[in-house]
Coordinates of C-alpha atoms in Angstrom, one line a residue:
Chain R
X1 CA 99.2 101.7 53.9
X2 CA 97.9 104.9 53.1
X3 CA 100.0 108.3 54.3
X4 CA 96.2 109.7 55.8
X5 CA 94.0 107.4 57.2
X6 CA 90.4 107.7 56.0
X7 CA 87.4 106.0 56.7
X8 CA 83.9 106.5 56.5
X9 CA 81.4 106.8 59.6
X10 CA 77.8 105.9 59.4
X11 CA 75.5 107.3 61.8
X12 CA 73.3 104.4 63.1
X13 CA 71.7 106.5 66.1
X14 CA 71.2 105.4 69.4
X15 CA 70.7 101.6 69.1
X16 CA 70.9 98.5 71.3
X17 CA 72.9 95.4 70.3
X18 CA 70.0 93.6 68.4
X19 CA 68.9 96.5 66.6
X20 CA 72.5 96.9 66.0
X21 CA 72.4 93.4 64.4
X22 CA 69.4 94.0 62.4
X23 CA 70.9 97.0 60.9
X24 CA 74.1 95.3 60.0
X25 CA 72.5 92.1 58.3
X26 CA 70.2 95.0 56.6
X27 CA 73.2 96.4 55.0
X28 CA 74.9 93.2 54.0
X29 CA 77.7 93.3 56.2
X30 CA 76.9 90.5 58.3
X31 CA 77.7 86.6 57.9
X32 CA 74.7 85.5 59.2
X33 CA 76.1 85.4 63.0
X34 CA 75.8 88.3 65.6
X35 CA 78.7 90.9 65.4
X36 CA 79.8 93.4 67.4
X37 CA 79.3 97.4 66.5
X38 CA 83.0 99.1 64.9
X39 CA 82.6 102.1 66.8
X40 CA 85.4 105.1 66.4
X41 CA 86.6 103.8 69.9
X42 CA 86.9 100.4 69.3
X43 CA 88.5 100.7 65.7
X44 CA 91.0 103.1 67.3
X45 CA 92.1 100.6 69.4
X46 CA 92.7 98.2 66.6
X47 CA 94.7 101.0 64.7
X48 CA 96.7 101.4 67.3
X49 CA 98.0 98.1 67.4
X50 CA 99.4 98.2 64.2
X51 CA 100.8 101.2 64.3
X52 CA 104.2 100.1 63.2
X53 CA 102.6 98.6 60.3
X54 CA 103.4 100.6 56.5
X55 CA 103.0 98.3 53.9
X56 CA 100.8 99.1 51.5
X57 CA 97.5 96.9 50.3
X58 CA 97.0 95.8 46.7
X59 CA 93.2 96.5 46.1
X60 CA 90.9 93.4 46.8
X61 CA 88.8 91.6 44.3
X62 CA 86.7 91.5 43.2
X63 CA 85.5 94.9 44.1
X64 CA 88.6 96.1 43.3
X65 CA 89.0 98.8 45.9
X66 CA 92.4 99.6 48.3
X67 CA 91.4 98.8 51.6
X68 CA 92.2 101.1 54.3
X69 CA 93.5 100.1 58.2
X70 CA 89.9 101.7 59.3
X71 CA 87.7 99.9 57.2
X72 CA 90.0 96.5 57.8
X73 CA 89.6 97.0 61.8
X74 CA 85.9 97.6 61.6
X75 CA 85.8 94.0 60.3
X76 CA 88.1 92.7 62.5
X77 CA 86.0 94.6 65.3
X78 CA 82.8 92.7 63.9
X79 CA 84.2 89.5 63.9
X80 CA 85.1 89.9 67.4
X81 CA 88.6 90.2 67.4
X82 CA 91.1 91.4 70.0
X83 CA 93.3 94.2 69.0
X84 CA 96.3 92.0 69.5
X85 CA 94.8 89.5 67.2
X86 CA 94.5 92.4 64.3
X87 CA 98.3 91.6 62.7
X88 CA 97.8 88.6 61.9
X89 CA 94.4 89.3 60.2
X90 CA 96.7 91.5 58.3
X91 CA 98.7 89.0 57.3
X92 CA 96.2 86.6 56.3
X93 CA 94.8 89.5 54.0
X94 CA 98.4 90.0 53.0
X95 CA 99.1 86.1 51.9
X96 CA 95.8 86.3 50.0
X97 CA 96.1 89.2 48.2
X98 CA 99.8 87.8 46.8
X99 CA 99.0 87.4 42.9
X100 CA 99.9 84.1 42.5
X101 CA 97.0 83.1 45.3
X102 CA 94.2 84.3 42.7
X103 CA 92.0 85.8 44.9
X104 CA 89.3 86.7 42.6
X105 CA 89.2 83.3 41.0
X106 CA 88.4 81.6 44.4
X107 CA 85.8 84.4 45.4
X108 CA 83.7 84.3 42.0
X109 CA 84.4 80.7 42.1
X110 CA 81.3 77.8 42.2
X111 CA 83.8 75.8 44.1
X112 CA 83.6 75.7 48.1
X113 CA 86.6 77.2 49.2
X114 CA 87.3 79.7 51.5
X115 CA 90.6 81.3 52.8
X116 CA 92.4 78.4 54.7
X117 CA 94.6 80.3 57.7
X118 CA 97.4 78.9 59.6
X119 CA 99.2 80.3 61.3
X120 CA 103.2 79.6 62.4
X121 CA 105.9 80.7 64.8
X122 CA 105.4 82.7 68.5
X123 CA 102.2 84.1 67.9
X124 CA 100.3 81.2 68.4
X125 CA 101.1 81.0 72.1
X126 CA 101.1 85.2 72.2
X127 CA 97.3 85.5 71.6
X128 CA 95.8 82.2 72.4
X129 CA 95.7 80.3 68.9
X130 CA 94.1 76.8 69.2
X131 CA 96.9 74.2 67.6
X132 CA 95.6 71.1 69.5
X133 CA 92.3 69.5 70.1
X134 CA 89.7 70.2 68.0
X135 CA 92.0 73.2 66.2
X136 CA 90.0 73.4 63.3
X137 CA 86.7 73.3 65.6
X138 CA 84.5 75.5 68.1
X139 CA 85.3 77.0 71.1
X140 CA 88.8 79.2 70.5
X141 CA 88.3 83.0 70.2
X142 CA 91.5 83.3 68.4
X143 CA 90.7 80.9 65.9
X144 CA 87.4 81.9 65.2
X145 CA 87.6 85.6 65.4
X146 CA 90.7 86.0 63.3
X147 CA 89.5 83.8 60.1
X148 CA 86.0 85.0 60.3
X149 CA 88.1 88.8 60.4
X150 CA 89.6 87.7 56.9
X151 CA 86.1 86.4 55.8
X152 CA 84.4 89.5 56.4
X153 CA 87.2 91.8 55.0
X154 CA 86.7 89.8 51.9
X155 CA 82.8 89.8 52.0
X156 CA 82.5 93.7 53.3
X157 CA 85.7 95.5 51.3
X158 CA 85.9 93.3 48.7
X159 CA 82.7 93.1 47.9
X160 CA 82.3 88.6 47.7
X161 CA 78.9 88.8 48.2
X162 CA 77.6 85.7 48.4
X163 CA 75.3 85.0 45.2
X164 CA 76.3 88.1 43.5
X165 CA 79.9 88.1 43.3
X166 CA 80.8 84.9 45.3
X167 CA 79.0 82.2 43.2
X168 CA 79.6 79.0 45.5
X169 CA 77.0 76.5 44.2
X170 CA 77.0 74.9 48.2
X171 CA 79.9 76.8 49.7
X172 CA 81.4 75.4 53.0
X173 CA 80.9 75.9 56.8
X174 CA 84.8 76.5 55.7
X175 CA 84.1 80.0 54.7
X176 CA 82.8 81.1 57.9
X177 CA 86.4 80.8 59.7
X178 CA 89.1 79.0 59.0
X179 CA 92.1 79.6 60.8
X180 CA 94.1 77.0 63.0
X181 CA 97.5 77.5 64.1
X182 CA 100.5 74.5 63.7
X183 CA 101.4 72.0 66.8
X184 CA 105.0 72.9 66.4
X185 CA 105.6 71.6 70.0
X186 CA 104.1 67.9 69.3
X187 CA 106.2 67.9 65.8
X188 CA 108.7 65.8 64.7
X189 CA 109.6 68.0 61.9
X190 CA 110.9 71.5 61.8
X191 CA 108.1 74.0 62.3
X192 CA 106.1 74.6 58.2
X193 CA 107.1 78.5 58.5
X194 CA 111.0 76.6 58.9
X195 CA 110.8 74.6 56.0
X196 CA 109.6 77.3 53.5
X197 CA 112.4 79.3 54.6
X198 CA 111.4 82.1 57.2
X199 CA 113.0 82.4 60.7
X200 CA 112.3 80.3 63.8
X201 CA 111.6 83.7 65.5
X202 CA 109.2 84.8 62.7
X203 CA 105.9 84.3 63.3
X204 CA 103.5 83.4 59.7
X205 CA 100.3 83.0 58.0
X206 CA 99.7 80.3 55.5
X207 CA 96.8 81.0 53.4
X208 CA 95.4 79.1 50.5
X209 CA 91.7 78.8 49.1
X210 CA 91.1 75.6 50.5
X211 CA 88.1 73.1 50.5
X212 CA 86.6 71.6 54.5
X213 CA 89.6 68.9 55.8
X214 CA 88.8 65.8 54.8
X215 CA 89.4 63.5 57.3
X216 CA 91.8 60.9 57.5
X217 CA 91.1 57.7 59.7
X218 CA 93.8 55.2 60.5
X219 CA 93.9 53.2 63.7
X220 CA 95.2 50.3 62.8
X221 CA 98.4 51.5 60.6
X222 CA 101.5 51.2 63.1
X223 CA 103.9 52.2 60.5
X224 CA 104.6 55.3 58.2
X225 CA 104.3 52.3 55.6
X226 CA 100.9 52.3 56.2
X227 CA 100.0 55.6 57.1
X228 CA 101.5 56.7 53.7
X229 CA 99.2 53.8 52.1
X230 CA 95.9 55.5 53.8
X231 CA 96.7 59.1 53.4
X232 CA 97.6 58.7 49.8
X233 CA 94.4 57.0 49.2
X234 CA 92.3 59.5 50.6
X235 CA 94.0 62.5 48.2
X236 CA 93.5 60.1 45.3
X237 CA 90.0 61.4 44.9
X238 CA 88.4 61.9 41.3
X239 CA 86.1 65.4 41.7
X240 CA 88.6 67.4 44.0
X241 CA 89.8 70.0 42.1
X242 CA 93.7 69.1 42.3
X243 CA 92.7 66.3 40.1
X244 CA 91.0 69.1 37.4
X245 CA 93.7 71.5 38.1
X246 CA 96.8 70.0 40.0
X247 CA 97.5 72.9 42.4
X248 CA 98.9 72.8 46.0
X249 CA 96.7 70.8 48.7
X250 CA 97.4 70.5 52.8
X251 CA 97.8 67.2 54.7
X252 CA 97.7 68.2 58.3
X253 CA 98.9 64.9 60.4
X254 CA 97.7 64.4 63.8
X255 CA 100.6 64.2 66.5
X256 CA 100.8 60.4 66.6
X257 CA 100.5 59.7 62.9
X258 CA 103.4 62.2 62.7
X259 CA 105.4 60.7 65.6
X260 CA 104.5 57.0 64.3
X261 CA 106.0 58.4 60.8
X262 CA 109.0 60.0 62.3
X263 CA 110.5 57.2 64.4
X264 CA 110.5 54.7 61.0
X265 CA 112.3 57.4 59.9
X266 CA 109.9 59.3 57.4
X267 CA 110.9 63.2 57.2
X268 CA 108.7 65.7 55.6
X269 CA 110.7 65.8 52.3
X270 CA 110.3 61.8 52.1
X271 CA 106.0 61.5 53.2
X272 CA 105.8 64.8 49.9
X273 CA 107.1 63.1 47.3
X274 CA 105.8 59.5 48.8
X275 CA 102.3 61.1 48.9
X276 CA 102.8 62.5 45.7
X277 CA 103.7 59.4 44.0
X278 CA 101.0 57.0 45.3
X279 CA 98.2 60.2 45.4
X280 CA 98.1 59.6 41.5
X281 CA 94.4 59.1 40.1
X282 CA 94.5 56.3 37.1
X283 CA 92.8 57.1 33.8
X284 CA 89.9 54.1 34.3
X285 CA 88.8 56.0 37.2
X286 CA 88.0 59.3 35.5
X287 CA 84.9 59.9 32.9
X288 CA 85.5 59.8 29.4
X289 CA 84.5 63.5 29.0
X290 CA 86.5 64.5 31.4
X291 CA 89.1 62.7 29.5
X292 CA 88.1 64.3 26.6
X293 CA 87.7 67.9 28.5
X294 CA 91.5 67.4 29.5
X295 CA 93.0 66.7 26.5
X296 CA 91.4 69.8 25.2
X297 CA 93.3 71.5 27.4
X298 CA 96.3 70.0 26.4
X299 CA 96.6 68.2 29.6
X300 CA 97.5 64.5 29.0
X301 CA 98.0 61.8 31.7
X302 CA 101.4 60.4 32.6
X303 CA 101.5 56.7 32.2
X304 CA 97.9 56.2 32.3
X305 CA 97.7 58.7 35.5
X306 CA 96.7 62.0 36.9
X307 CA 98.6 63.8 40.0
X308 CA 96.8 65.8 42.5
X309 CA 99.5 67.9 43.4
X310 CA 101.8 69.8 40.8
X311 CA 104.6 68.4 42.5
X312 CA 105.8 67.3 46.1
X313 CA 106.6 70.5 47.4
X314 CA 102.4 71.2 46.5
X315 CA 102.1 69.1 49.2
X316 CA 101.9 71.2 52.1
X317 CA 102.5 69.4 55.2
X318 CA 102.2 70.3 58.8
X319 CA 101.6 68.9 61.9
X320 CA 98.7 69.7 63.6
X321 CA 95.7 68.6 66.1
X322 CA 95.7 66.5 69.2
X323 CA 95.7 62.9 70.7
X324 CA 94.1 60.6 68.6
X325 CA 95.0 58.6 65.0
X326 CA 93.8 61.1 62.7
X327 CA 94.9 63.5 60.1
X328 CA 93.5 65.3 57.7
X329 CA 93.7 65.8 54.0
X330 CA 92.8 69.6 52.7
X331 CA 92.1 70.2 48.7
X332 CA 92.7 73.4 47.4
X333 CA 90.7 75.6 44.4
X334 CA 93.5 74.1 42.6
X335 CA 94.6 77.4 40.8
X336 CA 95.8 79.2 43.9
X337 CA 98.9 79.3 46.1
X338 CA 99.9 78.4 49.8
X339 CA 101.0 82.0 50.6
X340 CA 103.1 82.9 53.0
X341 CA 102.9 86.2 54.9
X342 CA 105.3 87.3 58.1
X343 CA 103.5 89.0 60.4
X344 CA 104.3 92.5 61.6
X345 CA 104.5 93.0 65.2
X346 CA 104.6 96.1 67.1
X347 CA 108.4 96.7 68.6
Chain A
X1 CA 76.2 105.9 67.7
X2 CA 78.4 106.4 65.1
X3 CA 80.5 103.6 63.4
X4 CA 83.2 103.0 60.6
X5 CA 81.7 101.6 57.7
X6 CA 83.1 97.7 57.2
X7 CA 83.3 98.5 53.1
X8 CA 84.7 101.8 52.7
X9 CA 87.6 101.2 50.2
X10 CA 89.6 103.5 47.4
X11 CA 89.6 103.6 44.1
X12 CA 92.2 102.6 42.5
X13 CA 94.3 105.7 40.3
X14 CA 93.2 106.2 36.8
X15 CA 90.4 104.1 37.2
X16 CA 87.9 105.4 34.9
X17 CA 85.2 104.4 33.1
X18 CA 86.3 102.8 30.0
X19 CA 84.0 103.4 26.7
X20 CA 84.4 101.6 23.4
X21 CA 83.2 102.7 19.2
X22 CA 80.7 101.1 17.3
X23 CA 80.8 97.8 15.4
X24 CA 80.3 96.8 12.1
X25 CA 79.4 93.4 12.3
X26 CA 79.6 92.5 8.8
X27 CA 83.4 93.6 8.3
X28 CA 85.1 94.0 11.8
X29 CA 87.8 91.8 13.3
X30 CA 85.6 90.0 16.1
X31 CA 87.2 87.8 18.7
X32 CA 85.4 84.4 20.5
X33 CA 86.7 84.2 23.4
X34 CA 86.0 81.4 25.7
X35 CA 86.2 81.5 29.3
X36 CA 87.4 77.5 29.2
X37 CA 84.3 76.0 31.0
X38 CA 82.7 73.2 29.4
X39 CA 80.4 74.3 26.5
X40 CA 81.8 77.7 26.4
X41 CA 83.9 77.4 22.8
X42 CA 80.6 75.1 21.5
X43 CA 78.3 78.0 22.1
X44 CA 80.9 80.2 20.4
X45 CA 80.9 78.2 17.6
X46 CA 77.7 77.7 16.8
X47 CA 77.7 81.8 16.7
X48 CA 80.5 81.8 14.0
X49 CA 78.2 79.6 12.3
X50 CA 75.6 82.5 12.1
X51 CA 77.9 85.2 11.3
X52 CA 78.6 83.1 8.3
X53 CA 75.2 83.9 6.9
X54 CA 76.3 87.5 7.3
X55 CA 79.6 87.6 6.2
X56 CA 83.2 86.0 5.4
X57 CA 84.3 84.0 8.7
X58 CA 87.6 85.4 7.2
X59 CA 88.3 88.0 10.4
X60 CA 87.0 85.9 13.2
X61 CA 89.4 84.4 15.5
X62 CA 88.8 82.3 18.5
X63 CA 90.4 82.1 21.8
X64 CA 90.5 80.8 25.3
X65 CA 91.7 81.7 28.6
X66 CA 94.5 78.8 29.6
X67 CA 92.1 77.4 32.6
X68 CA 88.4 78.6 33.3
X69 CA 89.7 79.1 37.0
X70 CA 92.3 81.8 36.5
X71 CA 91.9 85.2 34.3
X72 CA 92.9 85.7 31.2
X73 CA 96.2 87.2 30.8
X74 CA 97.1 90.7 30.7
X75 CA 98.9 90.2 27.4
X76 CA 95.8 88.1 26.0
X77 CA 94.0 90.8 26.8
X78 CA 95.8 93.4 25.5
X79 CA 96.6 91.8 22.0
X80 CA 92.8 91.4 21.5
X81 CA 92.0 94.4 22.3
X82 CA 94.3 95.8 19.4
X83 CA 93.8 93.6 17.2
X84 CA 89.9 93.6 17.3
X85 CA 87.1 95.6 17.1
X86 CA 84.6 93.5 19.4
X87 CA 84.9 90.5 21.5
X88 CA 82.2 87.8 22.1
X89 CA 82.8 86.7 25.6
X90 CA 80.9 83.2 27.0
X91 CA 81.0 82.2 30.3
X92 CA 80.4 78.2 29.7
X93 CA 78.9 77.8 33.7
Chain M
X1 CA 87.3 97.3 21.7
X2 CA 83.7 96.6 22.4
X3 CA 83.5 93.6 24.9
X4 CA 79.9 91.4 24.6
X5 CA 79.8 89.0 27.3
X6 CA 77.6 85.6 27.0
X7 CA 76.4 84.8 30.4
X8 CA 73.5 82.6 31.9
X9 CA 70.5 84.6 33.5
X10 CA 72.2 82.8 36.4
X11 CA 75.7 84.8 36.8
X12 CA 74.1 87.8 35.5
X13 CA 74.7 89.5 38.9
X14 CA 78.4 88.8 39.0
X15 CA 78.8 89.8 35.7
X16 CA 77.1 93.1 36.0
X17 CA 79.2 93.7 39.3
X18 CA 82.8 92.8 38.0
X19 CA 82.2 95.0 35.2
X20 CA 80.7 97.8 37.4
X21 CA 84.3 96.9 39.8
X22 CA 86.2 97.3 36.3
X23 CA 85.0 101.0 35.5
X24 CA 83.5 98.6 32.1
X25 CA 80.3 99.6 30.2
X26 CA 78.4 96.2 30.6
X27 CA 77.1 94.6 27.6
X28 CA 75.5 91.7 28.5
X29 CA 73.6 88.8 26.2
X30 CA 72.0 86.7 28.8
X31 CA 71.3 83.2 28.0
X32 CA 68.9 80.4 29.5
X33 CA 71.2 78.7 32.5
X34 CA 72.9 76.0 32.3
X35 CA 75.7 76.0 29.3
X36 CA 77.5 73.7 30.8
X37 CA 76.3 70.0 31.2
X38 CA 73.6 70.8 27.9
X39 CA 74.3 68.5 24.9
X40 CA 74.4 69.6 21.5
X41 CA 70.6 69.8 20.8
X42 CA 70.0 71.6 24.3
X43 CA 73.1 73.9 23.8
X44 CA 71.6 75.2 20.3
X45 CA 68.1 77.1 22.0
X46 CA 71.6 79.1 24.0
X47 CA 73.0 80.2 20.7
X48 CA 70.2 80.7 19.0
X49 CA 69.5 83.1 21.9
X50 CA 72.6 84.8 21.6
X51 CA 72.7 85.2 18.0
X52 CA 69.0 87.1 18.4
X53 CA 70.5 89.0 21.1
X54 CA 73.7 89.8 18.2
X55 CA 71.5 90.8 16.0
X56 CA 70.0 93.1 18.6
X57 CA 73.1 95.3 18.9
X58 CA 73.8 94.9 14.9
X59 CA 70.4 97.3 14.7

C-alpha cells in the first residue's frame, strides 16, 4: 500500500439517497442496484480496519491504475459492506490480481465469468459468511456485500466497464456477487485452505473467473460409485471453456453427497483424479472445426479424448451447501487460476 | 456532501505515452500478428496477399499469441517490436 | 514499432480504451463485425476493408 494515502473527493452537494443513486448510476459507478454514498466518514472507518494492512497492490486491468485503500473502501462502502468485512475484499482483490489468475483476460473476455469468491478458515463464522443453505443465493449480507465489493472495485478502479472494456456477449447474474464461504464443519475432508497448504488458523480467499454453478442432481446415487458417475457427467460438457482451454474448474459437493462419498471411503485426492478421468469429452462429440481449430493450436486429443481439467489437482473441490442431494459443478474462463490469498487481520 | 471517488487510481511509474516512426510499406519488416480467435490469421492472410501486389512477401512474418484468452508474451512482444517496423494486429472476434 | 490493430466496429470501444490504459497511440482499422464464424467468401468484404484502410495510412 502506498506510504500517503490519497484519494479524491467529489463534491455531490446536499443530496438525498435517490438523488444520490441517480448521480452514481450517472457516473457509471453503479451496478445497476442501489448503493450506499462513500462519504469521508464512512471510508474512514473502512481504513481503519485495515490498518495493519502494508502490502502493496499491483495496478488493475484493464485500466491499469494502482488502486489506493480510499478508493478500494469507497467500493466496499457502496456495495454495502461492513468495515470488518473490508479484509477479506482485500484479499479477494489480492487472489485476482495474482498473474497467473489473468485478470484482464476474464474482464475483456466475451465469456460469462465473474470473480468466483470463497472464502476458508475462521472468518467465516467472524463476520457472518453464509456456508450452508442457499450459500451461493439471496439473503446473506456477507456474501452479497463482500463479492459485489470485488465486482465494483473491478468495474469502478479498474475500469471493466461493461460493453466497453468488459465485452461479455450475455454475462452472468454471477458477476453481480459471487462469494460463498466453505462448510468446513459438515466436511469429511480437511478444510480446501488445508489441502492447498495454508494453516488451520489461517483464514483464505479462493478466487477464480468462474462461470454460474451448474447444478448437480443426484437422488438416487447411494454410493460415491455413483455419485462419481453423475458428477463426472455433468463436467463432461462440450462448450464450457475447460473443454477449449483445460484450465482449473470447482466441484462444490453438498454435505450428504460428501458424507455419502466419504464413508465408501472416497477422499478428496481419490473423487480429483476419479473426476478427472471419467470428466473426459470424446472426439465424436466435438465439431469437426473445432477439431480442426484445435489442432491448429497444436492441441491434439489423447486416445480419442479431451480433459476438462489440466489435471486432478485442477479440480478444485470443496464442500459446501446444506441438506439436500446436490452439488454443484463450477467451469472456469479456462485460462485463469484458483488463487489463493490469506487474509490480513488486524492484531 | 462530499464523497471519495470509487475510481481514483495511480498511474503506474514511467508510464508515458509511447510514440512510433513512419512506415514504408513497400520495404519494411511488417509483422501479422494474430490474436488466435477463429478467422484472425485468415483475415491476415488474405492481407499478405495484397501486399504482394505491392511488394516482395520476403519481410513479412506471421505470428500468433499461444491462446486468444491470455496476452501475448512479454518476450513476443518485445522481439517484434525489434525486429519490425509495423505490426498488423486482428482481433478474430 | 508502429502497432495497427484490425478490430470489428464492434470491440472498437475496448480497443480504444486498452490502448488509452497502455499510454499507446491507437491506430485502429475497423472492420464490419463478425470475423469470426464468416466463411471464406464473407471474410474477404473484412480484408478487402482492411487493405483500403492499409492503403489509407500508406498515403
Amino acid at each position: 500500500m502506498n506510504d500517503k494515502i490519497e484519494s479524491e473527493y467529489v463534491e455531490v452537494g446536499d443530496i438525498d439517497t435517490e438523488a444520490w443513486n441517480e448521480f452514481a448510476q450517472a457516473q457509471g459507478w453503479s451496478d445497476g442496484l442501489p448503493m450506499i454514498a462513500p462519504t469521508e466518514a464512512k471510508v474512514a472507518r473502512f481504513t481503519s480496519a485495515v490498518v495493519a494492512d502494508n502490502e502493496t497492490f499491483a495496478p488493475i486491468s484493464p485500466r491499469q491504475v494502482v488502486p489506493t485503500l480510499q478508493s478500494l473502501a469507497a467500493n466496499a462502502v457502496m456495495a454495502g459492506c461492513k468495515p470488518e468485512y473490508f479484509p477479506v475484499v482485500l484479499a479477494g482483490l489480492r487472489a485476482v490480481l495474482q498473474p497467473e489468475y489473468n485478470l484482464h483476460g476474464t474482464l475483456a473476455t466475451t465469456h460469462p465469468c465473474g470473480q468466483l469468491m470463497l472464502v476458508s478458515g475462521p472468518i467465516r463464522n467472524a463476520v457472518d459468511i453464509n456456508c450452508g443453505s442457499n450459500c451461493l443465493g439471496q439473503g446473506r449480507r456477507a456474501n452479497a456485500a463482500i463479492g459485489r465489493a470485488l465486482q465494483l472495485i473491478l468495474l469502478n478502479v479498474g475500469g471493466a466497464r461493461p460493453g466497453d472494456m468488459d465485452r461479455a456477449t450475455h454475462g452472468s447474474p454471477a458477476k453481480f456477487a459471487y462469494c460463498f464461504g466453505e462448510n468446513e464443519e459438515a466436511s469429511p475432508f480437511p478444510p480446501y485452505h488445508v489441502r492447498k497448504g495454508f494453516a488451520a488458523s489461517d483464514s483464505v480467499v479462493t478466487a477464480m473467473a468462474a462461470e454460474a454453478p451448474h447444478n448437480i442432481n443426484d437422488h438416487a446415487s447411494n454410493t460415491g460409485e455413483g455419485l462419481i458417475t453423475t458428477i463426472a457427467g455433468t463436467m463432461s460438457q462440450v462448450g464450457a471453456n475447460n473443454v477449449y482451454l483445460q484450465g482449473p474448474c470447482f466441484v462444490v459437493l453438498g454435505p450428504e453427497h460428501a458424507q455419502t462419498m466419504a464413508r465408501d471411503g472416497w477422499t478428496a485426492e481419490t473423487i480429483q483424479e476419479a473426476l478427472y478421468e471419467r470428466s473426459k469429452v470424446h472426439v465424436s462429440r466435438i465439431s469437426r472445426e473445432n477439431l480442426e481449430s484445435w489442432a491448429g493450436q497444436d492441441r491434439h486429443p489423447v486416445a480419442d479424448h479431451y480433459y476438462p481439467a489440466s489435471s486432478p489437482q485442477h479440480i478444485n473441490l470443496v464442500v459446501a451447501g446444506g441438506p439436500g442431494k446436490h452439488s454443484l459443478y463450477i467451469p472456469s474462463f479456462g485460462n485463469t487460476a484458483a488463487a489463493s490469498s490469506r487474509i490480513n487481520l488486524p492484531r | 456532501m462530499r464523497i471519495v471517488n470509487p475510481t481514483f487510481g495511480q498511474s503506474p511509474a514511467g508510464a508515458e505515452t509511447l510514440k512510433s516512426g513512419a512506415v514504408d510499406w513497400a520495404k519494411d519488416p511488417i509483422l501479422l500478428f494474430s490474436n488466435s480467435k477463429p478467422n484472425a490469421r485468415e483475415l491476415l492472410e488474405g492481407l499478405k496477399g495484397r501486399f504482394a501486389g505491392i511488394r516482395s512477401t520476403d519481410g513479412i512474418d506471421f505470428v500468433w499469441k499461444p491462446s486468444a484468452s491470455q496476452p501475448a508474451s512479454a518476450e513476443q512482444i518485445d522481439g517484434a517490436a525489434r525486429r519490425y517496423k509495423a505490426a498488423l494486429l486482428a482481433l478474430g472476434d | 514499432m508502429a502497432a495497427y490493430v484490425i478490430a470489428t466496429e464492434t470491440f472498437r470501444p475496448l480497443v480504444l480504451a486498452q490502448a488509452k490504459a497502455r499510454k499507446v497511440e491507437p491506430r485502429l482499422i475497423v472492420v464490419k463485425h463478425p470475423v469470426g464464424g464468416l466463411n471464406a467468401a464473407e471474410l474477404e468484404d473484412r480484408i478487402e476493408t482492411a487493405w483500403q484502410a492499409i492503403r489509407g495510412f500508406m498515403k
